[in-house]
Coordinates of C-alpha atoms in Angstrom, one line a residue:
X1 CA -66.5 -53.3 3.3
X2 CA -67.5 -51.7 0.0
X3 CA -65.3 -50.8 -2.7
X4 CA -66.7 -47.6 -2.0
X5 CA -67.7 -45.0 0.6
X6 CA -71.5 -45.6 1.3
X7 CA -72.8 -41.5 0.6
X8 CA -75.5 -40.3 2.2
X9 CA -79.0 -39.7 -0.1
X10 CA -78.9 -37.4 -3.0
X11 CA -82.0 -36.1 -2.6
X12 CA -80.8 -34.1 0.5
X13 CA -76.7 -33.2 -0.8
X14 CA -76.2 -33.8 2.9
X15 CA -72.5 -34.9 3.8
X16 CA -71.6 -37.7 6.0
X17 CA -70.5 -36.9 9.7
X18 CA -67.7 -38.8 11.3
X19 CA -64.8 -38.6 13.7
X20 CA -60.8 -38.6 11.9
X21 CA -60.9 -42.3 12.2
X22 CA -63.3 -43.0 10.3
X23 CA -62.5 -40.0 7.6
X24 CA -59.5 -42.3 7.4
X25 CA -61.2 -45.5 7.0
X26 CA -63.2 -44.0 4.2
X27 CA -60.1 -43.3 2.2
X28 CA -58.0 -46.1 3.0
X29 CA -60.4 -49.2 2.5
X30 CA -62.2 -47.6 -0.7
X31 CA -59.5 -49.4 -2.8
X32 CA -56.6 -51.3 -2.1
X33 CA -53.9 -48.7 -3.3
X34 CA -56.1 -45.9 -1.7
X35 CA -53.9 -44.8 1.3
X36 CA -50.8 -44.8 -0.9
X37 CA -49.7 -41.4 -1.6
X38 CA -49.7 -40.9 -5.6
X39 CA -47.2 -38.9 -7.1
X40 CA -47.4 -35.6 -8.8
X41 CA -46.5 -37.3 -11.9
X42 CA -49.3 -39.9 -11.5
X43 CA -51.7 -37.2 -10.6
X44 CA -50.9 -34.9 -13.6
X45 CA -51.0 -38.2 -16.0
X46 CA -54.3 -39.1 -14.6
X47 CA -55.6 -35.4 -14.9
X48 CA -54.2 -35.5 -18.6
X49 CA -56.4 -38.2 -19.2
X50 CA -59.3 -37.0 -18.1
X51 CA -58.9 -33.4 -19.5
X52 CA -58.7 -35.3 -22.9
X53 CA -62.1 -37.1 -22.2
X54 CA -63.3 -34.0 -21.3
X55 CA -62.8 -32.5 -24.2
X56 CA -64.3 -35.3 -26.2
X57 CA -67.1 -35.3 -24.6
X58 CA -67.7 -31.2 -24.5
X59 CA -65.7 -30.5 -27.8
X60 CA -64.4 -33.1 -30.3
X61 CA -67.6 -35.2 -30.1
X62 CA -70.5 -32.1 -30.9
X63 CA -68.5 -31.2 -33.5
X64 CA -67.7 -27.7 -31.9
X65 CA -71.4 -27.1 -30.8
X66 CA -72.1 -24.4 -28.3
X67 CA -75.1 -25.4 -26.0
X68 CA -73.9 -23.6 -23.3
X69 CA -71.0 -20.8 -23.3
X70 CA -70.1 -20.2 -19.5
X71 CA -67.4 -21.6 -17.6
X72 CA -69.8 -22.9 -14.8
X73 CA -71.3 -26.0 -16.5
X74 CA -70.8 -25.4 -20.5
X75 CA -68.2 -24.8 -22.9
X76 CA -66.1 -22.3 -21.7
X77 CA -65.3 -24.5 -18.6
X78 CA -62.8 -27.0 -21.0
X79 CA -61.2 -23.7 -22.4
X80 CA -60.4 -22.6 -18.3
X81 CA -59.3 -26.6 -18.0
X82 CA -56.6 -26.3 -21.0
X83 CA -55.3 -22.9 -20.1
X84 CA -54.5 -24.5 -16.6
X85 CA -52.8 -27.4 -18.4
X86 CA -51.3 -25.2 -20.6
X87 CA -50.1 -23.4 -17.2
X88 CA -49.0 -26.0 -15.6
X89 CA -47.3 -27.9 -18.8
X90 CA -46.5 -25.2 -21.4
X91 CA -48.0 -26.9 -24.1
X92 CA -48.9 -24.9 -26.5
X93 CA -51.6 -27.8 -28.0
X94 CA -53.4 -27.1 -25.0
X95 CA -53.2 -23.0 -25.7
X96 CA -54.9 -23.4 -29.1
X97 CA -57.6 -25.3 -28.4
X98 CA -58.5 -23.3 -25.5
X99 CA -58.2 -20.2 -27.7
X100 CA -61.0 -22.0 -30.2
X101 CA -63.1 -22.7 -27.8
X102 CA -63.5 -19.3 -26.6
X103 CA -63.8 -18.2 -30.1
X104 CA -66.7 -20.5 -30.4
X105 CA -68.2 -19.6 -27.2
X106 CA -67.8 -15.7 -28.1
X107 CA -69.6 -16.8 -31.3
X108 CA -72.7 -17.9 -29.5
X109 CA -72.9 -15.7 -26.7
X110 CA -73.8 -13.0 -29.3
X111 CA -76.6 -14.4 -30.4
X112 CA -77.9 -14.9 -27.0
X113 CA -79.6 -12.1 -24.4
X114 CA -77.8 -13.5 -20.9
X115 CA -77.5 -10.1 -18.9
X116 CA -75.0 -11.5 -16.7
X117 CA -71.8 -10.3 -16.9
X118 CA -69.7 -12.6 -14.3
X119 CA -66.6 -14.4 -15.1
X120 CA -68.5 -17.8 -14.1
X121 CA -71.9 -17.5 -15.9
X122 CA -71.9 -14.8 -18.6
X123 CA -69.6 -12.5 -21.0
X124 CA -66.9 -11.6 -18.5
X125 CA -65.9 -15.2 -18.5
X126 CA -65.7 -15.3 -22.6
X127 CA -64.0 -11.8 -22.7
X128 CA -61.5 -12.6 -20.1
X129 CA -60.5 -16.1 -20.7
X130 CA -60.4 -14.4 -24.7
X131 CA -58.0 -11.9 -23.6
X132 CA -55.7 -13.9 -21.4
X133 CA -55.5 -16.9 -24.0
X134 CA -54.9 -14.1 -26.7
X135 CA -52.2 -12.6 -24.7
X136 CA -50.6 -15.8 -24.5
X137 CA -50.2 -16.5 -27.9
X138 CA -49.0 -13.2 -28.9
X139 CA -52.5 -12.5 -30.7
X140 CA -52.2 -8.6 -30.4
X141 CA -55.3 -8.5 -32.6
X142 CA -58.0 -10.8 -30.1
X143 CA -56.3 -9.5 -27.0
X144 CA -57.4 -6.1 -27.7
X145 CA -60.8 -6.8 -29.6
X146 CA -61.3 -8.9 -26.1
X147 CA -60.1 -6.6 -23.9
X148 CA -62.5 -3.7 -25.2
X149 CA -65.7 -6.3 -25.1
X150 CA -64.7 -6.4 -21.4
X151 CA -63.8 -2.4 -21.1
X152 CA -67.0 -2.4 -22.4
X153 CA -69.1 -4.6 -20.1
X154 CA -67.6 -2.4 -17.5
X155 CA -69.0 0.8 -18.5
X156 CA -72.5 -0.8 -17.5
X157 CA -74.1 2.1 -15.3
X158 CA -75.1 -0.5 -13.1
X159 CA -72.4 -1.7 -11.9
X160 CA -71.2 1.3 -9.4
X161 CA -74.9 2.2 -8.7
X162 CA -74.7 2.3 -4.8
X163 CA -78.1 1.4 -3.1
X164 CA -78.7 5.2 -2.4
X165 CA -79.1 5.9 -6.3
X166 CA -81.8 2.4 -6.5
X167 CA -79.0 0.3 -7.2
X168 CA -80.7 -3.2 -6.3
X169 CA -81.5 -4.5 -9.4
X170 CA -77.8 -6.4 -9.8
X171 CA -77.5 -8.9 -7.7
X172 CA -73.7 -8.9 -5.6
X173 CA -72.9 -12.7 -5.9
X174 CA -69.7 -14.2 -7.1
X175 CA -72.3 -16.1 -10.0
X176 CA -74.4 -13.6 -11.4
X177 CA -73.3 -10.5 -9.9
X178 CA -70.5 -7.5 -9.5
X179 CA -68.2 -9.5 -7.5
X180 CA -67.8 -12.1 -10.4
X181 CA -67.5 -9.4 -12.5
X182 CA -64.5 -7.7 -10.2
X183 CA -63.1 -11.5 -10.3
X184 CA -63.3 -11.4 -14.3
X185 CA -61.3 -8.0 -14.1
X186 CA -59.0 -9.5 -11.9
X187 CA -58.2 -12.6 -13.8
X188 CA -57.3 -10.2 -16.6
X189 CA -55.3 -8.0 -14.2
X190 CA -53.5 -10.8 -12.9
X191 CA -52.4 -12.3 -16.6
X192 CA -51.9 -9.7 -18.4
X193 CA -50.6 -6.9 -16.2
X194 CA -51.6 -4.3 -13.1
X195 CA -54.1 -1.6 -14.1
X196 CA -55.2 -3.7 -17.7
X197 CA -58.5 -2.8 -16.5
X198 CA -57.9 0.3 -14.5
X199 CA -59.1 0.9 -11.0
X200 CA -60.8 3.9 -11.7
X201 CA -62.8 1.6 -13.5
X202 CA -63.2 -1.0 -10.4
X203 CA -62.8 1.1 -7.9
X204 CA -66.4 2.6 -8.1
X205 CA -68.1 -1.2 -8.6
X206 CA -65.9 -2.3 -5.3
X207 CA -67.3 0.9 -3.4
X208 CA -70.8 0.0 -4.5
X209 CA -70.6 -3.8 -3.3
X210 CA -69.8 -2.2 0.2
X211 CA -72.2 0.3 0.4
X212 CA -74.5 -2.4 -1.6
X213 CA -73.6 -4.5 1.9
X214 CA -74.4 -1.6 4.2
X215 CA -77.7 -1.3 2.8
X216 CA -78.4 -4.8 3.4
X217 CA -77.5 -4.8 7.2
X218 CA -79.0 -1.7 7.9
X219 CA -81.5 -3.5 10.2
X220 CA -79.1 -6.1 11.7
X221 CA -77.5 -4.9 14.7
X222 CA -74.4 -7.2 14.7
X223 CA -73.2 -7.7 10.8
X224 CA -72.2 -4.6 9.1
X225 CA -72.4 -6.4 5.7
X226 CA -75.0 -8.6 4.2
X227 CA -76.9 -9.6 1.0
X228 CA -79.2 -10.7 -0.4
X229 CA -79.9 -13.5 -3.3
X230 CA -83.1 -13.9 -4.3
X231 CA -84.5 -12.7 -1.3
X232 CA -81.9 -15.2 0.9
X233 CA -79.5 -13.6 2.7
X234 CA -77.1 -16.3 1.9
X235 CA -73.7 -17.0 3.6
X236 CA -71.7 -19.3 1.0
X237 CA -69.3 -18.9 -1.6
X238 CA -71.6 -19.4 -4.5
X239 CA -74.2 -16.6 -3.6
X240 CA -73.8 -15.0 -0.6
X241 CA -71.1 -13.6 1.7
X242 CA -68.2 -15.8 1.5
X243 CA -67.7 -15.0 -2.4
X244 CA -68.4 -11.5 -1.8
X245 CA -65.8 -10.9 1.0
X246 CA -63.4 -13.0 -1.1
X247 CA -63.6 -10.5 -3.5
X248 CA -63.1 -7.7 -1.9
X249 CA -60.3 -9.0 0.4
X250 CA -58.4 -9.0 -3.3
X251 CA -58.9 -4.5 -3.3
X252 CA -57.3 -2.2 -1.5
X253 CA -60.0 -1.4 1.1
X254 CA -59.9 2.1 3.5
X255 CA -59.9 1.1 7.0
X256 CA -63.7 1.6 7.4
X257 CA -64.2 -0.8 5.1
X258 CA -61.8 -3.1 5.9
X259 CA -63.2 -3.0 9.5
X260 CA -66.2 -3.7 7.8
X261 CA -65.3 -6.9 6.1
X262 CA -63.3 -8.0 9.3
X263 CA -66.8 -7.2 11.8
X264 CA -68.4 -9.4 9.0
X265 CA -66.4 -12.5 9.0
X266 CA -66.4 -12.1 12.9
X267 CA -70.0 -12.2 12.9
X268 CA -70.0 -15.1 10.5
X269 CA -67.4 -17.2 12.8
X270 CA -69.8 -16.4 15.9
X271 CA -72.5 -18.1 14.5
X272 CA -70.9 -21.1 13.8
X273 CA -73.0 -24.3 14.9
X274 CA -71.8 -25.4 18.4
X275 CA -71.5 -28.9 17.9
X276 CA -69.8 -29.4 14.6
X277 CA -67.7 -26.0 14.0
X278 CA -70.2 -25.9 10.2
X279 CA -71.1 -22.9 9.3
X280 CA -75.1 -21.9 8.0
X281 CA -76.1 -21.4 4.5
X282 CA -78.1 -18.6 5.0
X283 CA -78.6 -16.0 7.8
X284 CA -80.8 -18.0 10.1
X285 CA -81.2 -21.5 8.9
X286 CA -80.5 -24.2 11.5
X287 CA -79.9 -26.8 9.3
X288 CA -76.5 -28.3 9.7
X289 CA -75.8 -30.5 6.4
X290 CA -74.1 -29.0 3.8
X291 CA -70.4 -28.9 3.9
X292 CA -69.3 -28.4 0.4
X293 CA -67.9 -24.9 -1.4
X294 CA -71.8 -23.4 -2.7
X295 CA -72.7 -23.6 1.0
X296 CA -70.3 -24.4 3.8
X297 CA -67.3 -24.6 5.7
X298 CA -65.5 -25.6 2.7
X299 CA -65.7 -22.5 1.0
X300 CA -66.0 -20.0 3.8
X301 CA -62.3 -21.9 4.8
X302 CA -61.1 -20.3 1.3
X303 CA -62.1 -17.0 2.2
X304 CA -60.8 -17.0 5.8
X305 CA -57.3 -18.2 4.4
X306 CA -57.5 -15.0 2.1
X307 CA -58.7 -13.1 5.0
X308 CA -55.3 -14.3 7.6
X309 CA -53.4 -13.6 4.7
X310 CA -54.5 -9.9 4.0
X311 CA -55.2 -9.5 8.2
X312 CA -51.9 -11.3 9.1
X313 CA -52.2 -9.2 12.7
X314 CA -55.5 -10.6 12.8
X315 CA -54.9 -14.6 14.3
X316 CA -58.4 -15.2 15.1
X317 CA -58.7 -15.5 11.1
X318 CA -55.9 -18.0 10.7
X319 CA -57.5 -20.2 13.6
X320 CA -61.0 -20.0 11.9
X321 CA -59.4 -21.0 8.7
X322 CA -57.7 -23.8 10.3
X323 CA -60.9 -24.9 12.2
X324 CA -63.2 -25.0 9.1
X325 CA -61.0 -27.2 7.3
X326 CA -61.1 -29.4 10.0
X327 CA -64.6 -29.6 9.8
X328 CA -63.9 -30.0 6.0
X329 CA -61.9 -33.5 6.8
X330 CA -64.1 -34.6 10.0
X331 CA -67.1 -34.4 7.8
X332 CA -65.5 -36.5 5.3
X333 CA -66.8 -36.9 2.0
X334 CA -69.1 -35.4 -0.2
X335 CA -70.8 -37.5 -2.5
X336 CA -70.4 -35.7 -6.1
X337 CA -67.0 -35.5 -7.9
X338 CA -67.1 -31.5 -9.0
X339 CA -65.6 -28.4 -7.5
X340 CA -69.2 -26.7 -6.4
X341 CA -70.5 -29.6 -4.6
X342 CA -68.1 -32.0 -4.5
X343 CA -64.9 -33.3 -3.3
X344 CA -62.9 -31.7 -5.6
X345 CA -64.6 -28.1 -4.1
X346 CA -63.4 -29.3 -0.8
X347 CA -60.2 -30.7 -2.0
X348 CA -58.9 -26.9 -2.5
X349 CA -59.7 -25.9 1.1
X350 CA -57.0 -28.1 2.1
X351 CA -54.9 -27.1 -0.6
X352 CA -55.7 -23.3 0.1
X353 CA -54.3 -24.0 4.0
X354 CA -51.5 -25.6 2.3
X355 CA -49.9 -22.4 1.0
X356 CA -51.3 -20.3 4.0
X357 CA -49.6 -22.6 7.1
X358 CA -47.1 -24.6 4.8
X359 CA -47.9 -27.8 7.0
X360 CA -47.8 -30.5 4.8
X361 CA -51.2 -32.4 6.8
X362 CA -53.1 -30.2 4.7
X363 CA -51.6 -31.3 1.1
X364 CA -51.8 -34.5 2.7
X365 CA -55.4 -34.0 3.1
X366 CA -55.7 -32.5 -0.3
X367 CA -54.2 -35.6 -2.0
X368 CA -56.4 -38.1 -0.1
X369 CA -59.3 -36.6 -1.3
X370 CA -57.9 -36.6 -4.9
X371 CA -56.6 -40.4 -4.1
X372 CA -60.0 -41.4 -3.5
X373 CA -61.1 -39.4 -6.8
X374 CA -58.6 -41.2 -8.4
X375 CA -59.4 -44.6 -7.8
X376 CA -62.9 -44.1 -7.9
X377 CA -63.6 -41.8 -10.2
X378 CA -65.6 -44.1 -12.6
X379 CA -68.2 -44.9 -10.0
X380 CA -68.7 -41.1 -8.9
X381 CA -69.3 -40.1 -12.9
X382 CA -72.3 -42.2 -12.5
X383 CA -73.3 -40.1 -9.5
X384 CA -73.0 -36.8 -11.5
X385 CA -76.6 -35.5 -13.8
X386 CA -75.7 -35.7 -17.4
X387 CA -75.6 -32.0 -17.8
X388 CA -72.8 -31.0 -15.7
X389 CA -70.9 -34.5 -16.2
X390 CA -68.0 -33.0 -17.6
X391 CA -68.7 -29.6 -16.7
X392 CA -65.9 -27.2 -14.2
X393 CA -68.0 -26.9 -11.5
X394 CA -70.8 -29.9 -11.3
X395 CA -68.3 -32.1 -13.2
X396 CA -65.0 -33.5 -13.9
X397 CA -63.2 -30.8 -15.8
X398 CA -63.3 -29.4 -11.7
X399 CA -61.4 -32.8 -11.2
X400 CA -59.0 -32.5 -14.1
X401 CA -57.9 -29.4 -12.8
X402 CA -57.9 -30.6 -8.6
X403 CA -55.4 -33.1 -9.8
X404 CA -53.1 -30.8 -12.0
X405 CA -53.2 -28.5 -9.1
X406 CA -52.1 -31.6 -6.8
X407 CA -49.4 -32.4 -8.9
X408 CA -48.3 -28.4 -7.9
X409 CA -50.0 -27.6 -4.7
X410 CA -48.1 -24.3 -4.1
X411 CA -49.4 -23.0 -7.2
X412 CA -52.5 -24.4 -6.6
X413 CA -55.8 -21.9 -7.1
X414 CA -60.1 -23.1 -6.9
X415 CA -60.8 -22.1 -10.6
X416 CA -62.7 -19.1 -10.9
X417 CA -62.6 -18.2 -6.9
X418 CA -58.8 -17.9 -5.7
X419 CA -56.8 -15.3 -7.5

């Protein structure tokens, strides 16, 4: 057999379909040592190796260059990889050099026009990863000269314009929209204390996402919530539902709207196709390929794991959340190396069902996809477009930080999507 799991055509992004066996097969026979469980120590060695490469390639090597400021697929994605080394390791090397890449990345982005304001793909990103790295080196100065570019982004009017005041023209989406701005606020909120930016702040931008929702189901009969991206009332993590109920699962919702979210996701799990237990990629599309976190069970398993957790009464969310991530490991895997489309994406709905059910199968699971990583990760660079090679989402930063976060899987979080 090959030395290495035949993928499927990249012209589609399809994933490969097969039974447990052959899942198995796939990750045992790719390389002799395959099926051999690595330890955390291996796996955090491994991913300190490639984090350095990483920032050759992004940092040391342009000489400090900033082509592209976001944590999706430019600069600010190595700062996010070092502050999760720096998380994981306490070394303050790795807390400096992520503080001078955002400083760098803050640098460009205002020479630039990008009118997003997400933590992912525009200035929420760079102000939050600024304050957060500030805060951890005791920079009292940045924190606050970060923290009020942020304060500032969120006094855009258009953020809590609800539909009924024309309130279309931002789009929802965890990418470009409010909910990765609410994920930016609560990054900050999470590192640097409760109420840093206040909920009377967030409050009004979560109530417009809802009602944002409303608007968009108004002629759909069985989904209370839905939106639309482009026109594409997309289901996924990356654009559509799944990244916007994922956010708002992290706010203290009133029990309309919590019923809301809940009649959503019910919706969602209703429509799942019959033979394989996937899930569509937009509202509609019978096309059942993709598998992966942009579009798939392997993110919408993220956000039913955050859904059991804040529904705990609710079982029928733990059993979904359990049923796409076997869908996740029947399907096998993907044939890109990165955290959007790739196996280390899919990796972290293992390691999200991990910390929800605390069976061990599912780090199991986890550290066989990032085995097979491991031992083949040279081959699936080649895979990867030169752009996003060592990008966090289309690239191996996203890899770096799967295997840091194997080497820990109770602390474990998808970069820029699990709180």
């Amino acid at each position: 057999m090959s030395s290495i799991v035949k993928f499927p055509s990249s012209t589609d992004n399809t994933t490969t379909s097969h039974d447990d066996s052959t899942v198995h097969e796939q990750l045992e026979t790719t390389s002799p040592v395959a099926n051999r469980t690595l330890s955390p120590d291996a796996f955090l060695g491994a991913a300190t190796a490639l984090k350095q490469q990483v920032v050759e390639a992004t940092w040391t090597d342009g000489g400090g260059e900033v082509v592209d400021p976001t944590v999706y697929t430019g600069l600010l994605g190595t700062a996010f990889t070092c502050l999760r080394f720096y998380e994981a390791t306490g070394s303050h090397q790795e807390l400096q050099l992520s503080s001078d890449i955002v400083h760098s990345c803050a640098a460009a982005i205002a020479k630039t026009s990008t009118r997003y304001m997400t933590f992912l793909c525009g200035r929420g990103g760079i102000y939050a990863l600024g304050a957060v790295i500030a805060n951890y080196c005791g920079d009292l100065y940045k924190r606050n000269f970060y923290l009020g570019e942020f304060l500032e982004l969120a006094q855009e009017r258009a953020l809590p314009v609800g539909p009924e005041e024309g309130g279309f023209g931002m789009s929802y989406d965890l990418l470009h929209g409010r909910a990765g701005f609410l994920w930016a606020a609560l990054f900050i909120n999470k590192h640097i204390g409760q109420e840093t930016v206040p909920s009377d702040l967030l409050n009004p931008i979560v109530e417009a996402v809802i009602a944002g929702g409303r608007a968009g189901a108004s002629d759909h009969a069985m989904c209370p919530l839905m939106y639309r991206w482009h026109g594409t009332r997309y289901w996924g993590a990356a654009y559509g539902l799944a990244g916007i109920l994922h956010i708002l699962l992290n706010f203290p919702l009133s029990e309309e709207d919590a019923e809301d979210v809940k009649k959503t996701l019910r919706y969602m799990m209703s429509k799942r196709f019959p033979h394989t237990g996937n899930y569509p990629s937009s509202e509609g599309n019978p096309r059942d390929s993709l598998v992966q976190w942009t579009h798939g069970a392997g993110g919408i398993a993220i956000t039913l794991c955050k859904a059991s957790e804040v529904f705990p009464n609710d079982r029928e969310f733990r059993d979904a959340a359990i049923e796409a991530g076997e869908v996740v490991w029947k399907s096998g895997l993907v044939e890109k190396p990165g955290l959007a489309d790739g196996a280390s994406g899919n990796a972290y709905a293992f390691l999200a069902l991990y910390r929800l059910t605390g069976d061990r199968i599912y780090e199991e699971r986890a550290k066989a996809f990032g085995g097979f990583l491991y031992h083949n990760i040279k081959k699936l660079t080649t895979i990867t477009n030169s752009h996003g090679r060592y990008s966090l989402y289309e690239g191996l930063a996203g890899t770096a930080c799967l295997w840091c976060d194997l080497a820990r899987p109770e602390k474990s979080r998808l970069p820029g999507f699990e709180i």
